[in-house]
PDB file of C-alpha atoms in Angstrom:
ATOM      1  CA  MET A   1     114.960 114.420  93.558  1.00 42.00           C
ATOM      2  CA  ALA A   2     112.589 112.577  95.910  1.00 43.00           C
ATOM      3  CA  SER A   3     111.127 114.301  98.944  1.00 41.00           C
ATOM      4  CA  ILE A   4     110.022 112.647 102.159  1.00 43.00           C
ATOM      5  CA  GLN A   5     107.941 114.570 104.673  1.00 42.00           C
ATOM      6  CA  PHE A   6     107.364 113.563 108.254  1.00 41.00           C
ATOM      7  CA  THR A   7     105.685 115.128 111.266  1.00 43.00           C
ATOM      8  CA  LEU A   8     106.848 114.665 114.815  1.00 42.00           C
ATOM      9  CA  SER A   9     104.258 114.246 117.510  1.00 42.00           C
ATOM     10  CA  PRO A  10     104.907 115.057 121.147  1.00 44.00           C
ATOM     11  CA  THR A  11     105.827 111.419 121.779  1.00 42.00           C
ATOM     12  CA  SER A  12     108.347 111.256 118.906  1.00 39.00           C
ATOM     13  CA  SER A  13     112.084 111.511 119.327  1.00 39.00           C
ATOM     14  CA  ILE A  14     114.732 112.902 117.035  1.00 39.00           C
ATOM     15  CA  ARG A  15     118.268 111.606 116.826  1.00 39.00           C
ATOM     16  CA  SER A  16     120.702 113.794 115.018  1.00 35.00           C
ATOM     17  CA  SER A  17     124.412 114.021 114.576  1.00 36.00           C
ATOM     18  CA  PRO A  18     126.386 117.249 114.170  1.00 37.00           C
ATOM     19  CA  SER A  19     127.400 116.283 110.622  1.00 36.00           C
ATOM     20  CA  PHE A  20     123.799 115.694 109.552  1.00 37.00           C
ATOM     21  CA  ALA A  21     122.124 118.910 110.664  1.00 39.00           C
ATOM     22  CA  GLY A  22     122.602 121.697 108.159  1.00 40.00           C
ATOM     23  CA  SER A  23     125.121 119.833 106.043  1.00 37.00           C
ATOM     24  CA  PRO A  24     125.109 120.864 102.340  1.00 40.00           C
ATOM     25  CA  ALA A  25     125.356 117.193 101.369  1.00 42.00           C
ATOM     26  CA  ASN A  26     122.168 116.457 103.310  1.00 38.00           C
ATOM     27  CA  PRO A  27     119.831 119.414 102.832  1.00 39.00           C
ATOM     28  CA  ILE A  28     116.988 119.498 105.321  1.00 39.00           C
ATOM     29  CA  THR A  29     114.327 122.146 105.164  1.00 36.00           C
ATOM     30  CA  SER A  30     111.984 122.616 108.067  1.00 36.00           C
ATOM     31  CA  GLN A  31     108.616 124.227 108.451  1.00 38.00           C
ATOM     32  CA  TYR A  32     106.994 124.919 111.765  1.00 38.00           C
ATOM     33  CA  SER A  33     103.304 124.993 112.569  1.00 36.00           C
ATOM     34  CA  SER A  34     101.393 125.694 115.757  1.00 38.00           C
ATOM     35  CA  THR A  35      98.782 122.970 116.031  1.00 36.00           C
ATOM     36  CA  THR A  36      99.397 120.676 118.979  1.00 36.00           C
ATOM     37  CA  THR A  37      99.438 121.285 122.706  1.00 32.00           C
ATOM     38  CA  LYS A  38     102.887 120.265 123.895  1.00 39.00           C
ATOM     39  CA  ASP A  39     106.206 121.976 123.209  1.00 42.00           C
ATOM     40  CA  LEU A  40     108.481 119.614 121.265  1.00 40.00           C
ATOM     41  CA  SER A  41     111.600 121.128 122.775  1.00 39.00           C
ATOM     42  CA  SER A  42     110.748 119.510 126.106  1.00 40.00           C
ATOM     43  CA  CYS A  43     110.214 115.965 124.785  1.00 39.00           C
ATOM     44  CA  CYS A  44     112.513 115.635 121.761  1.00 42.00           C
ATOM     45  CA  LYS A  45     116.210 115.951 121.133  1.00 44.00           C
ATOM     46  CA  LEU A  46     116.321 119.094 118.993  1.00 43.00           C
ATOM     47  CA  SER A  47     119.191 121.283 117.943  1.00 44.00           C
ATOM     48  CA  SER A  48     119.473 124.627 119.723  1.00 48.00           C
ATOM     49  CA  ARG A  49     118.511 126.351 116.443  1.00 45.00           C
ATOM     50  CA  GLN A  50     115.308 124.281 116.203  1.00 44.00           C
ATOM     51  CA  LYS A  51     114.480 124.963 119.877  1.00 45.00           C
ATOM     52  CA  ASN A  52     114.963 128.713 119.349  1.00 47.00           C
ATOM     53  CA  VAL A  53     112.693 128.706 116.284  1.00 42.00           C
ATOM     54  CA  ILE A  54     110.045 126.774 118.202  1.00 44.00           C
ATOM     55  CA  LYS A  55     110.231 129.177 121.153  1.00 49.00           C
ATOM     56  CA  ARG A  56     110.272 132.234 118.889  1.00 48.00           C
ATOM     57  CA  ASN A  57     107.292 131.103 116.799  1.00 47.00           C
ATOM     58  CA  GLY A  58     105.409 129.447 119.646  1.00 52.00           C
ATOM     59  CA  SER A  59     105.278 126.285 117.560  1.00 45.00           C
ATOM     60  CA  ARG A  60     104.001 123.033 118.899  1.00 45.00           C
ATOM     61  CA  ASN A  61     104.593 120.741 115.905  1.00 44.00           C
ATOM     62  CA  LEU A  62     107.723 120.234 113.820  1.00 42.00           C
ATOM     63  CA  VAL A  63     107.318 119.258 110.169  1.00 39.00           C
ATOM     64  CA  SER A  64     110.526 118.416 108.306  1.00 35.00           C
ATOM     65  CA  THR A  65     111.131 117.622 104.673  1.00 32.00           C
ATOM     66  CA  VAL A  66     114.122 115.408 103.961  1.00 35.00           C
ATOM     67  CA  ARG A  67     115.366 115.514 100.403  1.00 32.00           C
ATOM     68  CA  SER A  68     117.048 112.470  98.945  1.00 31.00           C
ATOM     69  CA  SER A  69     118.863 111.778  95.695  1.00 32.00           C
ATOM     70  CA  LEU A  70     117.071 108.430  95.398  1.00 35.00           C
ATOM     71  CA  ASP A  71     114.865 108.232  92.325  1.00 36.00           C
ATOM     72  CA  THR A  72     112.746 105.329  93.567  1.00 42.00           C
ATOM     73  CA  ALA A  73     111.505 104.156  96.917  1.00 53.00           C
ATOM     74  CA  GLY A  74     112.803 100.632  96.342  1.00 59.00           C
ATOM     75  CA  PRO A  75     112.505  97.594  94.136  1.00 70.00           C
ATOM     76  CA  THR A  76     109.119  96.939  92.584  1.00 71.00           C
ATOM     77  CA  SER A  77     107.374  94.291  90.537  1.00 73.00           C
ATOM     78  CA  ALA A  78     104.860  94.779  87.742  1.00 75.00           C
ATOM     79  CA  VAL A  79     101.564  93.002  87.157  1.00 73.00           C
ATOM     80  CA  GLY A  80     101.543  90.614  84.194  1.00 82.00           C
ATOM     81  CA  GLN A  81     105.254  89.908  84.134  1.00 93.00           C
ATOM     82  CA  VAL A  82     107.901  87.937  85.957  1.00 96.00           C
ATOM     83  CA  THR A  83     110.335  90.070  87.943  1.00 96.00           C
ATOM     84  CA  GLU A  84     113.934  88.943  88.442  1.00 97.00           C
ATOM     85  CA  VAL A  85     115.003  89.325  92.076  1.00 97.00           C
ATOM     86  CA  THR A  86     118.287  89.035  93.945  1.00 97.00           C
ATOM     87  CA  LYS A  87     119.202  88.399  97.546  1.00 96.00           C
ATOM     88  CA  ASP A  88     119.090  92.174  98.044  1.00 96.00           C
ATOM     89  CA  THR A  89     115.680  92.873  96.463  1.00 97.00           C
ATOM     90  CA  PHE A  90     113.627  89.782  97.270  1.00 97.00           C
ATOM     91  CA  TRP A  91     112.348  90.589 100.762  1.00 97.00           C
ATOM     92  CA  ALA A  92     111.631  94.222  99.901  1.00 96.00           C
ATOM     93  CA  ILE A  93     109.351  93.140  97.057  1.00 95.00           C
ATOM     94  CA  VAL A  94     107.692  90.431  99.149  1.00 96.00           C
ATOM     95  CA  ASN A  95     107.001  92.926 101.939  1.00 94.00           C
ATOM     96  CA  SER A  96     105.629  95.511  99.506  1.00 93.00           C
ATOM     97  CA  ALA A  97     103.237  92.914  98.015  1.00 93.00           C
ATOM     98  CA  GLY A  98     100.927  93.315 101.004  1.00 90.00           C
ATOM     99  CA  ASP A  99      97.965  90.918 100.789  1.00 92.00           C
ATOM    100  CA  LYS A 100      98.905  89.622  97.345  1.00 94.00           C
ATOM    101  CA  THR A 101     100.130  86.086  96.835  1.00 96.00           C
ATOM    102  CA  VAL A 102     103.809  85.913  95.795  1.00 97.00           C
ATOM    103  CA  VAL A 103     105.183  83.052  93.690  1.00 98.00           C
ATOM    104  CA  LEU A 104     108.962  82.618  93.449  1.00 98.00           C
ATOM    105  CA  ASP A 105     110.595  80.495  90.751  1.00 98.00           C
ATOM    106  CA  MET A 106     114.003  79.367  91.994  1.00 98.00           C
ATOM    107  CA  TYR A 107     116.065  78.243  89.008  1.00 98.00           C
ATOM    108  CA  THR A 108     119.584  77.997  87.568  1.00 97.00           C
ATOM    109  CA  GLN A 109     120.879  78.935  84.127  1.00 96.00           C
ATOM    110  CA  TRP A 110     122.071  75.383  83.374  1.00 96.00           C
ATOM    111  CA  CYS A 111     118.845  73.572  84.404  1.00 97.00           C
ATOM    112  CA  GLY A 112     116.932  72.008  81.479  1.00 97.00           C
ATOM    113  CA  PRO A 113     113.569  71.606  83.259  1.00 97.00           C
ATOM    114  CA  CYS A 114     113.874  75.237  84.467  1.00 98.00           C
ATOM    115  CA  LYS A 115     114.165  76.397  80.855  1.00 97.00           C
ATOM    116  CA  LEU A 116     111.181  74.266  79.801  1.00 97.00           C
ATOM    117  CA  ILE A 117     108.788  75.622  82.439  1.00 98.00           C
ATOM    118  CA  ALA A 118     109.888  79.288  82.185  1.00 97.00           C
ATOM    119  CA  PRO A 119     107.523  80.201  79.273  1.00 97.00           C
ATOM    120  CA  LYS A 120     104.563  78.568  81.062  1.00 97.00           C
ATOM    121  CA  TYR A 121     105.473  80.433  84.249  1.00 98.00           C
ATOM    122  CA  LYS A 122     105.436  83.687  82.291  1.00 96.00           C
ATOM    123  CA  GLU A 123     101.959  82.831  80.943  1.00 96.00           C
ATOM    124  CA  LEU A 124     100.755  82.368  84.521  1.00 97.00           C
ATOM    125  CA  SER A 125     102.014  85.851  85.386  1.00 96.00           C
ATOM    126  CA  GLN A 126      99.826  87.260  82.612  1.00 95.00           C
ATOM    127  CA  LYS A 127      96.806  85.202  83.708  1.00 95.00           C
ATOM    128  CA  TYR A 128      96.772  86.120  87.427  1.00 95.00           C
ATOM    129  CA  ASP A 129      96.837  89.885  87.908  1.00 91.00           C
ATOM    130  CA  ASP A 130      96.438  89.555  91.685  1.00 93.00           C
ATOM    131  CA  VAL A 131      99.626  87.482  92.105  1.00 96.00           C
ATOM    132  CA  VAL A 132     103.236  88.724  92.115  1.00 96.00           C
ATOM    133  CA  PHE A 133     105.538  86.453  90.071  1.00 97.00           C
ATOM    134  CA  LEU A 134     109.258  86.492  90.851  1.00 97.00           C
ATOM    135  CA  LYS A 135     112.264  84.481  89.746  1.00 98.00           C
ATOM    136  CA  LEU A 136     115.581  83.969  91.492  1.00 98.00           C
ATOM    137  CA  ASP A 137     118.704  82.683  89.783  1.00 98.00           C
ATOM    138  CA  CYS A 138     120.252  80.426  92.415  1.00 97.00           C
ATOM    139  CA  ASN A 139     123.785  81.338  91.403  1.00 96.00           C
ATOM    140  CA  GLN A 140     126.732  81.956  93.716  1.00 96.00           C
ATOM    141  CA  GLU A 141     125.700  85.591  94.330  1.00 97.00           C
ATOM    142  CA  ASN A 142     122.182  84.629  95.492  1.00 97.00           C
ATOM    143  CA  LYS A 143     123.265  81.494  97.351  1.00 96.00           C
ATOM    144  CA  PRO A 144     122.599  82.983 100.834  1.00 97.00           C
ATOM    145  CA  LEU A 145     118.937  83.661  99.967  1.00 97.00           C
ATOM    146  CA  ALA A 146     118.504  80.276  98.278  1.00 97.00           C
ATOM    147  CA  LYS A 147     119.889  78.607 101.414  1.00 96.00           C
ATOM    148  CA  GLU A 148     117.631  80.742 103.651  1.00 96.00           C
ATOM    149  CA  LEU A 149     114.590  79.645 101.610  1.00 97.00           C
ATOM    150  CA  GLY A 150     115.606  75.987 101.872  1.00 95.00           C
ATOM    151  CA  ILE A 151     116.301  75.162  98.206  1.00 95.00           C
ATOM    152  CA  LYS A 152     117.187  71.535  97.542  1.00 95.00           C
ATOM    153  CA  VAL A 153     116.385  71.048  93.844  1.00 96.00           C
ATOM    154  CA  VAL A 154     115.667  73.284  90.874  1.00 97.00           C
ATOM    155  CA  PRO A 155     113.223  74.345  89.802  1.00 98.00           C
ATOM    156  CA  THR A 156     111.496  74.980  93.113  1.00 98.00           C
ATOM    157  CA  PHE A 157     108.485  77.259  93.404  1.00 98.00           C
ATOM    158  CA  LYS A 158     107.808  78.931  96.743  1.00 98.00           C
ATOM    159  CA  ILE A 159     104.390  80.491  97.306  1.00 98.00           C
ATOM    160  CA  LEU A 160     104.282  83.195  99.951  1.00 97.00           C
ATOM    161  CA  LYS A 161     101.473  85.034 101.661  1.00 96.00           C
ATOM    162  CA  HIS A 162     102.064  87.913 104.098  1.00 94.00           C
ATOM    163  CA  GLY A 163     105.830  87.289 103.898  1.00 94.00           C
ATOM    164  CA  LYS A 164     105.625  83.613 104.875  1.00 96.00           C
ATOM    165  CA  ILE A 165     106.099  80.511 102.732  1.00 97.00           C
ATOM    166  CA  VAL A 166     102.780  78.668 102.623  1.00 97.00           C
ATOM    167  CA  LYS A 167     103.306  76.190  99.742  1.00 97.00           C
ATOM    168  CA  GLU A 168     106.181  74.670  97.803  1.00 98.00           C
ATOM    169  CA  VAL A 169     106.284  72.837  94.478  1.00 98.00           C
ATOM    170  CA  THR A 170     109.503  71.091  93.492  1.00 97.00           C
ATOM    171  CA  GLY A 171     110.322  70.116  89.939  1.00 97.00           C
ATOM    172  CA  ALA A 172     108.838  71.295  86.650  1.00 97.00           C
ATOM    173  CA  LYS A 173     105.320  70.169  87.570  1.00 97.00           C
ATOM    174  CA  PHE A 174     103.150  72.826  85.955  1.00 98.00           C
ATOM    175  CA  ASP A 175      99.786  71.341  86.963  1.00 98.00           C
ATOM    176  CA  ASN A 176     100.885  71.064  90.606  1.00 98.00           C
ATOM    177  CA  LEU A 177     102.041  74.694  90.501  1.00 98.00           C
ATOM    178  CA  VAL A 178      98.667  75.891  89.171  1.00 98.00           C
ATOM    179  CA  ILE A 179      96.809  73.894  91.847  1.00 98.00           C
ATOM    180  CA  ALA A 180      99.048  75.340  94.581  1.00 98.00           C
ATOM    181  CA  ILE A 181      98.559  78.927  93.346  1.00 97.00           C
ATOM    182  CA  GLU A 182      94.784  78.452  93.114  1.00 96.00           C
ATOM    183  CA  GLY A 183      94.724  76.977  96.617  1.00 96.00           C
ATOM    184  CA  VAL A 184      96.579  79.904  98.183  1.00 96.00           C
ATOM    185  CA  ARG A 185      94.520  82.487  96.248  1.00 94.00           C
ATOM    186  CA  SER A 186      91.210  80.934  97.295  1.00 91.00           C
ATOM    187  CA  ALA A 187      92.276  80.641 100.951  1.00 89.00           C
ATOM    188  CA  SER A 188      92.488  84.427 101.228  1.00 68.00           C
TER     189      SER A 188
END
């Protein structure tokens, strides 16, 4: 079971619903400390139980641990391999890449040139350990993302930096892809 811990400062706000607080399906455990200078009960929406504990203990800071049944924090990609993404996982991985360059291979299962360049694309993922390599099957399920990214032909390679598309290579042009990746990497 994953555990997330957060601390509320005097300028934070809490929004809670009656079904959330104290529910066995959503266990929340709280600890209270006395470290800051302003009483949270005056600036945050707290339950009456939390206000009473704060008043009773003289606490100034509320630290809560929220337990979740999620095993992972979200989709991830690994260095040295090509990660398959979907419309649901693509942006999460791009955003988690941080300063790294992201290369997306947009392909279809029936595309001959896509199949020919796939092994070379995988070799690139093993060569550049500072680049995140992704692939997206532009099937019916992922059509909304493919449309959002402006796909016209397959294969298309989109190179992103800081969540924005900075280069595009259309067709199975391996040398052009390498030049584009090198250009984006060196611009950083």
